[in-house]
mmCIF file of C-alpha atoms and ligand atoms in Angstrom:
data_model
loop_
_atom_site.group_PDB
_atom_site.id
_atom_site.type_symbol
_atom_site.label_atom_id
_atom_site.label_comp_id
_atom_site.label_asym_id
_atom_site.label_seq_id
_atom_site.Cartn_x
_atom_site.Cartn_y
_atom_site.Cartn_z
ATOM 1 C CA MET A 1 1.422 -162.723 -28.751
ATOM 2 C CA PRO A 2 0.243 -160.134 -27.319
ATOM 3 C CA LYS A 3 2.105 -156.681 -27.047
ATOM 4 C CA VAL A 4 4.580 -156.370 -23.914
ATOM 5 C CA ILE A 5 4.820 -152.261 -22.172
ATOM 6 C CA THR A 6 7.839 -151.637 -20.889
ATOM 7 C CA ALA A 7 8.034 -148.608 -18.100
ATOM 8 C CA ARG A 8 9.109 -146.135 -21.002
ATOM 9 C CA GLU A 9 6.403 -146.851 -23.383
ATOM 10 C CA ALA A 10 4.346 -146.893 -20.772
ATOM 11 C CA GLU A 11 5.582 -143.326 -19.404
ATOM 12 C CA GLU A 12 4.760 -141.870 -23.370
ATOM 13 C CA LEU A 13 1.290 -143.109 -23.049
ATOM 14 C CA PHE A 14 0.983 -141.736 -19.923
ATOM 15 C CA ARG A 15 2.492 -138.147 -21.753
ATOM 16 C CA LYS A 16 -0.281 -138.489 -24.094
ATOM 17 C CA GLY A 17 -2.933 -139.195 -22.095
ATOM 18 C CA GLU A 18 -3.155 -142.489 -23.710
ATOM 19 C CA GLN A 19 -4.217 -146.019 -21.761
ATOM 20 C CA PRO A 20 -2.168 -149.455 -23.290
ATOM 21 C CA PRO A 21 -3.920 -151.155 -25.970
ATOM 22 C CA ALA A 22 -6.731 -153.989 -25.107
ATOM 23 C CA GLY A 23 -4.910 -156.898 -24.716
ATOM 24 C CA SER A 24 -1.254 -155.615 -24.327
ATOM 25 C CA ILE A 25 1.580 -157.175 -20.858
ATOM 26 C CA LEU A 26 2.453 -153.927 -19.023
ATOM 27 C CA THR A 27 6.387 -154.832 -16.944
ATOM 28 C CA PRO A 28 6.072 -154.004 -13.278
ATOM 29 C CA SER A 29 7.540 -150.860 -14.041
ATOM 30 C CA ALA A 30 4.990 -150.183 -16.353
ATOM 31 C CA ARG A 31 2.383 -151.136 -14.172
ATOM 32 C CA ASP A 32 3.356 -148.910 -11.967
ATOM 33 C CA VAL A 33 3.494 -145.462 -14.306
ATOM 34 C CA PHE A 34 -0.234 -145.892 -14.216
ATOM 35 C CA GLY A 35 -1.543 -147.711 -10.899
ATOM 36 C CA GLY A 36 -3.440 -145.044 -9.530
ATOM 37 C CA GLY A 37 -2.960 -142.456 -11.541
ATOM 38 C CA SER A 38 0.138 -140.841 -9.758
ATOM 39 C CA LEU A 39 3.066 -140.060 -11.505
ATOM 40 C CA LYS A 40 6.504 -142.147 -11.189
ATOM 41 C CA SER A 41 9.333 -141.521 -13.110
ATOM 42 C CA SER A 42 8.621 -138.959 -15.590
ATOM 43 C CA PHE A 43 8.344 -136.169 -12.329
ATOM 44 C CA LYS A 44 11.209 -138.057 -9.455
ATOM 45 C CA GLY A 45 9.922 -138.454 -6.303
ATOM 46 C CA THR A 46 7.518 -135.365 -6.979
ATOM 47 C CA GLY A 47 4.143 -137.157 -5.237
ATOM 48 C CA ALA A 48 2.767 -135.180 -7.150
ATOM 49 C CA PRO A 49 -1.097 -136.218 -8.617
ATOM 50 C CA ALA A 50 -2.528 -136.553 -11.445
ATOM 51 C CA GLY A 51 -4.934 -134.571 -11.847
ATOM 52 C CA GLY A 52 -7.557 -132.537 -8.817
ATOM 53 C CA SER A 53 -6.109 -129.717 -6.837
ATOM 54 C CA SER A 54 -2.994 -130.126 -5.835
ATOM 55 C CA SER A 55 -2.636 -126.678 -5.740
ATOM 56 C CA ALA A 56 -2.743 -126.153 -1.319
ATOM 57 C CA LYS A 57 -0.595 -129.517 -0.436
ATOM 58 C CA SER A 58 2.278 -127.968 -2.960
ATOM 59 C CA PHE A 59 2.092 -124.759 -1.899
ATOM 60 C CA VAL A 60 2.502 -125.792 2.018
ATOM 61 C CA GLU A 61 5.130 -129.046 1.432
ATOM 62 C CA PRO A 62 7.472 -128.354 -0.927
ATOM 63 C CA SER A 63 10.537 -130.983 -1.360
ATOM 64 C CA THR A 64 13.544 -131.327 -3.133
ATOM 65 C CA PRO A 65 12.030 -130.580 -6.918
ATOM 66 C CA ASP A 66 13.100 -132.264 -9.644
ATOM 67 C CA TYR A 67 10.128 -131.333 -11.726
ATOM 68 C CA GLU A 68 12.026 -131.768 -14.952
ATOM 69 C CA PHE A 69 9.420 -132.787 -17.865
ATOM 70 C CA LYS A 70 11.306 -135.676 -20.967
ATOM 71 C CA TRP A 71 10.186 -136.195 -23.769
ATOM 72 C CA ALA A 72 11.504 -138.188 -26.401
ATOM 73 C CA PRO A 73 12.370 -136.558 -29.007
ATOM 74 C CA GLY A 74 10.409 -136.621 -32.388
ATOM 75 C CA THR A 75 7.676 -136.860 -30.961
ATOM 76 C CA ASP A 76 5.301 -133.393 -30.714
ATOM 77 C CA PRO A 77 1.938 -134.727 -31.616
ATOM 78 C CA LYS A 78 0.655 -133.179 -34.971
ATOM 79 C CA THR A 79 -2.637 -133.644 -35.484
ATOM 80 C CA PRO A 80 -5.797 -131.358 -33.868
ATOM 81 C CA ALA A 81 -5.622 -134.233 -32.379
ATOM 82 C CA GLU A 82 -3.004 -135.297 -30.385
ATOM 83 C CA ILE A 83 -2.388 -131.650 -29.970
ATOM 84 C CA GLU A 84 -5.510 -131.625 -28.355
ATOM 85 C CA ARG A 85 -5.032 -134.932 -26.042
ATOM 86 C CA PHE A 86 -1.463 -133.815 -24.908
ATOM 87 C CA PHE A 87 -2.467 -130.538 -23.705
ATOM 88 C CA ASN A 88 -5.193 -132.419 -21.448
ATOM 89 C CA SER A 89 -3.132 -134.831 -20.729
ATOM 90 C CA PRO A 90 -2.353 -135.080 -16.796
ATOM 91 C CA ALA A 91 1.270 -134.579 -16.933
ATOM 92 C CA ILE A 92 0.565 -131.264 -18.965
ATOM 93 C CA GLN A 93 -2.549 -130.387 -16.344
ATOM 94 C CA VAL A 94 0.656 -131.813 -13.283
ATOM 95 C CA LEU A 95 2.153 -128.487 -15.401
ATOM 96 C CA LYS A 96 0.349 -126.136 -15.109
ATOM 97 C CA GLU A 97 -1.332 -125.717 -11.483
ATOM 98 C CA ARG A 98 2.469 -126.175 -10.857
ATOM 99 C CA ILE A 99 2.796 -122.882 -13.227
ATOM 100 C CA CYS A 100 -0.520 -121.356 -10.805
ATOM 101 C CA ASP A 101 1.555 -122.535 -7.495
ATOM 102 C CA MET A 102 4.265 -120.485 -8.519
ATOM 103 C CA GLY A 103 2.654 -117.083 -10.332
ATOM 104 C CA ARG A 104 0.856 -117.250 -6.900
ATOM 105 C CA ARG A 105 4.255 -117.378 -5.092
ATOM 106 C CA LEU A 106 5.461 -114.587 -7.282
ATOM 107 C CA TRP A 107 1.919 -112.235 -6.274
ATOM 108 C CA GLN A 108 2.553 -113.181 -2.758
ATOM 109 C CA LYS A 109 6.396 -112.940 -2.288
ATOM 110 C CA ASP A 110 5.404 -108.848 -4.275
ATOM 111 C CA TYR A 111 7.885 -109.748 -7.085
ATOM 112 C CA THR A 112 4.458 -108.483 -9.267
ATOM 113 C CA ASP A 113 2.500 -105.960 -9.814
ATOM 114 C CA GLY A 114 -0.927 -106.084 -11.768
ATOM 115 C CA ASN A 115 -0.189 -108.226 -14.607
ATOM 116 C CA GLY A 116 3.589 -107.937 -14.536
ATOM 117 C CA GLY A 117 5.609 -111.265 -15.059
ATOM 118 C CA ASN A 118 5.007 -114.800 -16.994
ATOM 119 C CA ILE A 119 6.062 -118.556 -16.673
ATOM 120 C CA THR A 120 6.709 -120.828 -19.403
ATOM 121 C CA ILE A 121 8.248 -124.856 -19.440
ATOM 122 C CA ARG A 122 9.122 -126.435 -22.581
ATOM 123 C CA VAL A 123 7.776 -129.884 -22.636
ATOM 124 C CA GLY A 124 8.689 -130.352 -26.372
ATOM 125 C CA ASP A 125 11.292 -130.175 -29.366
ATOM 126 C CA ASN A 126 9.181 -127.030 -30.505
ATOM 127 C CA LEU A 127 6.431 -126.785 -27.360
ATOM 128 C CA ALA A 128 6.156 -124.622 -23.965
ATOM 129 C CA LEU A 129 3.341 -123.975 -21.599
ATOM 130 C CA CYS A 130 3.112 -120.458 -21.214
ATOM 131 C CA THR A 131 0.765 -117.801 -18.566
ATOM 132 C CA PRO A 132 -1.665 -115.933 -20.781
ATOM 133 C CA THR A 133 -1.600 -111.850 -21.191
ATOM 134 C CA LEU A 134 -3.367 -109.217 -19.361
ATOM 135 C CA ILE A 135 -3.424 -111.475 -15.511
ATOM 136 C CA CYS A 136 -2.520 -111.524 -12.119
ATOM 137 C CA LYS A 137 0.266 -114.302 -11.625
ATOM 138 C CA GLY A 138 -1.172 -114.424 -8.239
ATOM 139 C CA PHE A 139 -4.722 -116.104 -9.396
ATOM 140 C CA MET A 140 -4.382 -118.267 -11.804
ATOM 141 C CA THR A 141 -6.418 -121.692 -12.526
ATOM 142 C CA PRO A 142 -4.771 -124.406 -14.657
ATOM 143 C CA ALA A 143 -7.480 -124.236 -17.348
ATOM 144 C CA ASP A 144 -5.627 -120.063 -18.230
ATOM 145 C CA MET A 145 -3.003 -121.861 -19.531
ATOM 146 C CA CYS A 146 -1.773 -120.947 -23.394
ATOM 147 C CA LEU A 147 0.623 -124.424 -25.294
ATOM 148 C CA VAL A 148 2.145 -122.880 -28.213
ATOM 149 C CA ASP A 149 5.759 -123.394 -30.561
ATOM 150 C CA LEU A 150 8.637 -121.543 -29.545
ATOM 151 C CA ASP A 151 8.251 -118.834 -32.729
ATOM 152 C CA GLY A 152 5.008 -117.724 -30.672
ATOM 153 C CA LYS A 153 2.228 -120.293 -32.337
ATOM 154 C CA GLN A 154 -0.722 -120.384 -30.363
ATOM 155 C CA LEU A 155 -1.776 -124.297 -30.084
ATOM 156 C CA ALA A 156 -3.958 -124.951 -27.836
ATOM 157 C CA GLY A 157 -5.695 -122.834 -24.661
ATOM 158 C CA THR A 158 -8.440 -119.998 -24.580
ATOM 159 C CA ARG A 159 -6.669 -117.048 -23.174
ATOM 160 C CA LYS A 160 -4.572 -115.774 -26.183
ATOM 161 C CA ARG A 161 -0.705 -115.961 -24.770
ATOM 162 C CA THR A 162 1.032 -113.420 -23.386
ATOM 163 C CA SER A 163 3.438 -111.275 -25.408
ATOM 164 C CA GLU A 164 6.809 -111.873 -23.396
ATOM 165 C CA ALA A 165 6.732 -115.550 -24.170
ATOM 166 C CA MET A 166 9.130 -114.248 -26.718
ATOM 167 C CA THR A 167 11.611 -113.757 -24.816
ATOM 168 C CA HIS A 168 11.527 -117.394 -22.705
ATOM 169 C CA PHE A 169 12.528 -118.528 -26.227
ATOM 170 C CA GLY A 170 14.398 -116.223 -26.982
ATOM 171 C CA ILE A 171 16.639 -117.887 -24.737
ATOM 172 C CA MET A 172 15.643 -121.776 -24.242
ATOM 173 C CA LYS A 173 16.394 -121.898 -28.589
ATOM 174 C CA ARG A 174 20.020 -120.977 -27.665
ATOM 175 C CA GLN A 175 20.183 -123.443 -24.252
ATOM 176 C CA PRO A 176 18.486 -126.433 -24.733
ATOM 177 C CA ALA A 177 18.922 -126.963 -20.179
ATOM 178 C CA ALA A 178 16.293 -123.897 -19.548
ATOM 179 C CA LYS A 179 13.026 -126.743 -19.973
ATOM 180 C CA SER A 180 11.701 -123.376 -18.187
ATOM 181 C CA CYS A 181 12.040 -119.150 -17.053
ATOM 182 C CA VAL A 182 9.946 -117.066 -14.986
ATOM 183 C CA HIS A 183 10.263 -113.581 -15.625
ATOM 184 C CA ALA A 184 9.145 -110.590 -13.056
ATOM 185 C CA HIS A 185 10.001 -107.359 -11.603
ATOM 186 C CA PRO A 186 11.466 -108.555 -8.197
ATOM 187 C CA PRO A 187 11.693 -104.837 -6.532
ATOM 188 C CA HIS A 188 14.856 -104.912 -5.091
ATOM 189 C CA ALA A 189 17.524 -106.797 -8.050
ATOM 190 C CA THR A 190 14.937 -104.168 -10.643
ATOM 191 C CA ALA A 191 16.325 -100.732 -9.056
ATOM 192 C CA PHE A 192 19.541 -102.550 -9.266
ATOM 193 C CA ALA A 193 18.492 -102.955 -12.885
ATOM 194 C CA ILE A 194 16.769 -99.276 -13.623
ATOM 195 C CA ALA A 195 20.480 -97.216 -11.377
ATOM 196 C CA ASN A 196 22.199 -99.111 -13.537
ATOM 197 C CA VAL A 197 24.095 -100.421 -11.187
ATOM 198 C CA ASN A 198 25.906 -103.649 -11.657
ATOM 199 C CA ILE A 199 25.544 -106.561 -9.134
ATOM 200 C CA PRO A 200 28.565 -106.873 -6.998
ATOM 201 C CA SER A 201 29.866 -110.777 -6.512
ATOM 202 C CA CYS A 202 31.956 -112.296 -3.764
ATOM 203 C CA LEU A 203 29.646 -111.673 -0.760
ATOM 204 C CA ILE A 204 27.095 -114.439 -0.283
ATOM 205 C CA PRO A 205 28.379 -118.026 -1.037
ATOM 206 C CA GLU A 206 25.649 -118.806 -1.693
ATOM 207 C CA ALA A 207 24.719 -116.754 -4.713
ATOM 208 C CA GLU A 208 27.859 -117.914 -6.094
ATOM 209 C CA VAL A 209 27.209 -121.242 -6.586
ATOM 210 C CA PHE A 210 22.971 -120.776 -7.292
ATOM 211 C CA LEU A 211 22.656 -118.335 -9.073
ATOM 212 C CA GLY A 212 26.487 -117.828 -10.836
ATOM 213 C CA LYS A 213 27.171 -114.792 -12.345
ATOM 214 C CA ILE A 214 24.380 -112.280 -12.911
ATOM 215 C CA GLY A 215 23.773 -111.293 -16.419
ATOM 216 C CA VAL A 216 23.131 -107.523 -17.666
ATOM 217 C CA ALA A 217 20.488 -107.321 -20.771
ATOM 218 C CA LYS A 218 20.458 -103.874 -22.757
ATOM 219 C CA TYR A 219 17.449 -102.093 -22.445
ATOM 220 C CA GLN A 220 14.316 -103.431 -25.316
ATOM 221 C CA THR A 221 11.281 -102.638 -25.430
ATOM 222 C CA PRO A 222 9.444 -105.349 -23.800
ATOM 223 C CA GLY A 223 7.886 -108.207 -26.409
ATOM 224 C CA THR A 224 9.698 -107.043 -29.605
ATOM 225 C CA PRO A 225 11.727 -109.742 -31.020
ATOM 226 C CA ALA A 226 15.326 -107.492 -29.987
ATOM 227 C CA ASN A 227 14.444 -108.416 -26.971
ATOM 228 C CA ALA A 228 14.404 -111.502 -27.252
ATOM 229 C CA ASP A 229 17.607 -111.637 -29.596
ATOM 230 C CA GLU A 230 19.175 -109.488 -26.655
ATOM 231 C CA VAL A 231 17.794 -111.657 -23.578
ATOM 232 C CA GLY A 232 18.368 -114.785 -24.740
ATOM 233 C CA GLU A 233 21.808 -114.139 -25.335
ATOM 234 C CA VAL A 234 22.739 -113.271 -22.497
ATOM 235 C CA GLY A 235 20.526 -115.807 -21.576
ATOM 236 C CA LYS A 236 22.451 -118.916 -22.931
ATOM 237 C CA ILE A 237 25.236 -118.893 -20.472
ATOM 238 C CA HIS A 238 23.955 -116.081 -17.597
ATOM 239 C CA GLN A 239 20.663 -118.394 -15.486
ATOM 240 C CA ALA A 240 19.158 -115.381 -14.053
ATOM 241 C CA VAL A 241 18.969 -112.145 -16.538
ATOM 242 C CA LEU A 242 18.673 -108.356 -15.228
ATOM 243 C CA MET A 243 17.465 -106.825 -18.052
ATOM 244 C CA GLN A 244 18.018 -103.107 -17.775
ATOM 245 C CA ASN A 245 15.030 -100.439 -16.803
ATOM 246 C CA HIS A 246 12.611 -103.645 -16.864
ATOM 247 C CA GLY A 247 12.520 -106.710 -14.708
ATOM 248 C CA VAL A 248 14.620 -109.706 -14.022
ATOM 249 C CA ILE A 249 14.640 -113.273 -15.904
ATOM 250 C CA CYS A 250 15.430 -116.717 -14.717
ATOM 251 C CA TRP A 251 15.739 -120.252 -15.738
ATOM 252 C CA GLY A 252 16.497 -123.863 -14.602
ATOM 253 C CA LYS A 253 15.684 -127.290 -15.480
ATOM 254 C CA ASP A 254 12.526 -127.276 -14.122
ATOM 255 C CA VAL A 255 9.964 -123.887 -13.259
ATOM 256 C CA GLU A 256 10.557 -124.486 -9.077
ATOM 257 C CA ASP A 257 14.207 -124.536 -9.928
ATOM 258 C CA ALA A 258 13.184 -121.445 -11.997
ATOM 259 C CA TYR A 259 11.836 -119.023 -9.506
ATOM 260 C CA TRP A 260 14.010 -120.597 -6.832
ATOM 261 C CA LYS A 261 16.506 -117.605 -8.667
ATOM 262 C CA MET A 262 14.118 -115.566 -8.968
ATOM 263 C CA GLU A 263 13.878 -115.376 -5.531
ATOM 264 C CA ASN A 264 18.179 -115.609 -4.849
ATOM 265 C CA ILE A 265 18.313 -112.737 -7.100
ATOM 266 C CA ASP A 266 16.343 -110.708 -5.138
ATOM 267 C CA SER A 267 17.135 -111.794 -2.252
ATOM 268 C CA TYR A 268 20.975 -111.476 -2.610
ATOM 269 C CA CYS A 269 20.109 -107.717 -3.562
ATOM 270 C CA ARG A 270 18.338 -106.206 -0.463
ATOM 271 C CA THR A 271 21.057 -108.088 1.369
ATOM 272 C CA VAL A 272 23.401 -106.494 -0.590
ATOM 273 C CA TRP A 273 21.477 -103.170 -0.427
ATOM 274 C CA ILE A 274 21.182 -103.130 3.024
ATOM 275 C CA ALA A 275 24.480 -103.983 3.822
ATOM 276 C CA ALA A 276 25.966 -101.329 1.710
ATOM 277 C CA GLY A 277 23.952 -98.472 4.313
ATOM 278 C CA LEU A 278 25.561 -99.355 6.989
ATOM 279 C CA GLY A 279 28.543 -97.596 7.053
ATOM 280 C CA GLY A 280 30.809 -100.205 7.419
ATOM 281 C CA GLY A 281 31.924 -101.405 4.402
ATOM 282 C CA LEU A 282 31.006 -104.414 2.488
ATOM 283 C CA HIS A 283 33.563 -107.861 3.064
ATOM 284 C CA ARG A 284 34.244 -109.343 -0.048
ATOM 285 C CA PHE A 285 36.172 -113.723 0.495
ATOM 286 C CA THR A 286 38.811 -113.205 -2.765
ATOM 287 C CA GLY A 287 39.136 -114.056 -6.090
ATOM 288 C CA GLY A 288 40.712 -117.733 -4.665
ATOM 289 C CA GLN A 289 37.415 -118.742 -2.726
ATOM 290 C CA ALA A 290 34.819 -117.838 -6.124
ATOM 291 C CA LYS A 291 36.883 -119.816 -7.902
ATOM 292 C CA GLU A 292 36.575 -123.021 -5.392
ATOM 293 C CA LEU A 293 32.709 -122.063 -5.522
ATOM 294 C CA ILE A 294 32.773 -121.582 -9.380
ATOM 295 C CA ASP A 295 33.726 -124.717 -9.221
ATOM 296 C CA LEU A 296 31.243 -126.756 -8.309
ATOM 297 C CA ARG A 297 28.863 -124.622 -9.374
ATOM 298 C CA GLN A 298 30.356 -126.150 -12.694
ATOM 299 C CA LYS A 299 30.269 -130.281 -10.595
ATOM 300 C CA LEU A 300 26.063 -129.466 -10.622
ATOM 301 C CA GLY A 301 25.788 -128.227 -14.215
ATOM 302 C CA MET A 302 25.139 -124.744 -14.639
ATOM 303 C CA PRO A 303 27.165 -122.645 -16.529
ATOM 304 C CA ASP A 304 29.252 -119.890 -15.692
ATOM 305 C CA PRO A 305 31.050 -117.369 -18.437
ATOM 306 C CA ARG A 306 33.404 -116.484 -15.276
ATOM 307 C CA ALA A 307 34.953 -120.025 -15.768
ATOM 308 C CA GLY A 308 37.534 -119.632 -18.435
ATOM 309 C CA LEU A 309 39.052 -116.404 -15.567
ATOM 310 C CA LYS A 310 42.400 -115.402 -13.868
ATOM 311 C CA GLU A 311 41.528 -115.707 -9.279
ATOM 312 C CA CYS A 312 41.956 -111.175 -9.723
ATOM 313 C CA GLU A 313 38.971 -110.617 -12.091
ATOM 314 C CA LEU A 314 36.063 -112.746 -10.175
ATOM 315 C CA CYS A 315 35.807 -109.988 -7.564
ATOM 316 C CA ASP A 316 36.011 -107.158 -9.254
ATOM 317 C CA SER A 317 32.762 -104.811 -9.014
ATOM 318 C CA ALA A 318 34.634 -101.582 -9.123
ATOM 319 C CA ASP A 319 31.237 -100.323 -11.044
ATOM 320 C CA PHE A 320 29.832 -100.794 -6.979
ATOM 321 C CA ARG A 321 32.535 -99.868 -5.178
ATOM 322 C CA PRO A 322 34.753 -97.198 -6.836
ATOM 323 C CA GLY A 323 38.124 -98.207 -7.180
ATOM 324 C CA VAL A 324 38.111 -101.437 -6.818
ATOM 325 C CA VAL A 325 40.357 -102.669 -9.786
ATOM 326 C CA CYS A 326 41.669 -106.388 -10.401
ATOM 327 C CA SER A 327 45.621 -106.522 -10.337
ATOM 328 C CA VAL A 328 48.145 -108.426 -9.572
ATOM 329 C CA PRO A 329 49.999 -108.740 -6.899
ATOM 330 C CA ALA A 330 54.313 -109.039 -8.058
ATOM 331 C CA LYS A 331 55.724 -111.794 -6.969
ATOM 332 C CA ASP A 332 57.694 -110.418 -4.559
ATOM 333 C CA ALA A 333 53.923 -108.841 -2.400
ATOM 334 C CA ALA A 334 53.503 -108.959 1.096
ATOM 335 C CA PRO A 335 51.603 -111.817 1.611
ATOM 336 C CA SER A 336 47.897 -111.229 0.946
ATOM 337 C CA GLU A 337 45.949 -111.275 4.248
ATOM 338 C CA PRO A 338 44.501 -113.904 5.476
ATOM 339 C CA ALA A 339 40.600 -115.189 4.599
ATOM 340 C CA ASP A 340 38.414 -115.107 7.158
ATOM 341 C CA PRO A 341 37.410 -118.117 9.230
ATOM 342 C CA GLN A 342 34.224 -117.005 9.610
ATOM 343 C CA VAL A 343 33.417 -116.450 6.050
ATOM 344 C CA GLU A 344 35.610 -120.103 5.245
ATOM 345 C CA ALA A 345 33.642 -121.847 8.132
ATOM 346 C CA ILE A 346 30.381 -121.162 6.018
ATOM 347 C CA VAL A 347 31.716 -121.949 2.255
ATOM 348 C CA ALA A 348 32.967 -124.563 4.038
ATOM 349 C CA LYS A 349 30.326 -125.910 5.255
ATOM 350 C CA ILE A 350 27.814 -124.881 2.169
ATOM 351 C CA THR A 351 29.828 -127.123 -0.178
ATOM 352 C CA GLU A 352 29.966 -130.152 2.251
ATOM 353 C CA GLN A 353 26.341 -129.787 2.058
ATOM 354 C CA ILE A 354 26.111 -129.716 -1.628
ATOM 355 C CA LEU A 355 28.259 -132.891 -2.064
ATOM 356 C CA LYS A 356 26.329 -134.811 0.811
ATOM 357 C CA GLN A 357 23.627 -134.546 -2.017
ATOM 358 C CA LEU A 358 24.538 -135.295 -4.462
ATOM 359 C CA SER A 359 26.399 -138.612 -3.397
ATOM 360 C CA ALA A 360 23.325 -139.047 -1.925
ATOM 361 C CA LYS A 361 21.362 -139.472 -5.747
HETATM 362 ZN ZN1 ZN B 1 8.231 -107.181 -17.752
#
């Protein structure tokens, strides 16, 4: 009897860069996996080609991304031949190109200078792709990428891996949802990390939903195990982490998701910085309104260490606005000011859009 290959088995073969055994029969969905060289369910909705130069297309036409790399647990390639085949497989080639795309975007946005920044994507139980050391992120090619285990041992690639990859793995080992990390030195967010000023919250609804509470990792020498531990502990519960006197690291389900958070945090810090200089003070939404956004973030499956906090604790940023502290109003106190209808409308609109997207899935 010829062997019947299911879609799941076909995806596994495709991921390893292998073909179905001679004489086997493929189900229609399995045939789709190999059809035309396009990646199907492993890369839902991307339309990303399996090889060749996809950089320009994916850069010019970003769509709602879902580039999460899914592997079957316990199937990491082991022998040198398996590792080499995996490292050169079409599925990994697509990820290498996406790392190059994200590197170009980091560099174009002025988030990296010189050889600064680094990018990783987890591709197995104990495997990750990463950028090499001493390279400008704006001009990388897929051939520059490295394959390492989560202890930093290099398994494939001709260039030496970045030493800062260990910081990324500090997060990935503690937080399984972190499938990709992006580290850079975006000037506005890094300025907060240097000035030792906490980034205030409760100012822009999108930031509460997509960044969540921004973590702060204490300064440690870059590339050291102490730094990996410090950032790992903070990154376990924060998707965006300010690294004191250094920069920012963000994580997501895939590399585009992690990169977006880098844009989100620097844009947020830039806007807050400009707003703070206008002289009119900062209008903040209330702890109750913040709670609605945090609940929404949790529904989207993203962690937020503020989930259990009281409403009065949510919008306290005394560091940024000295004198603003959390206090519970007495029961007979006058009712608080009604919420700003403009902010209310923005929150309602964002909530509605996100719920619409969720229900469309
Ligand atoms: Zn750095």
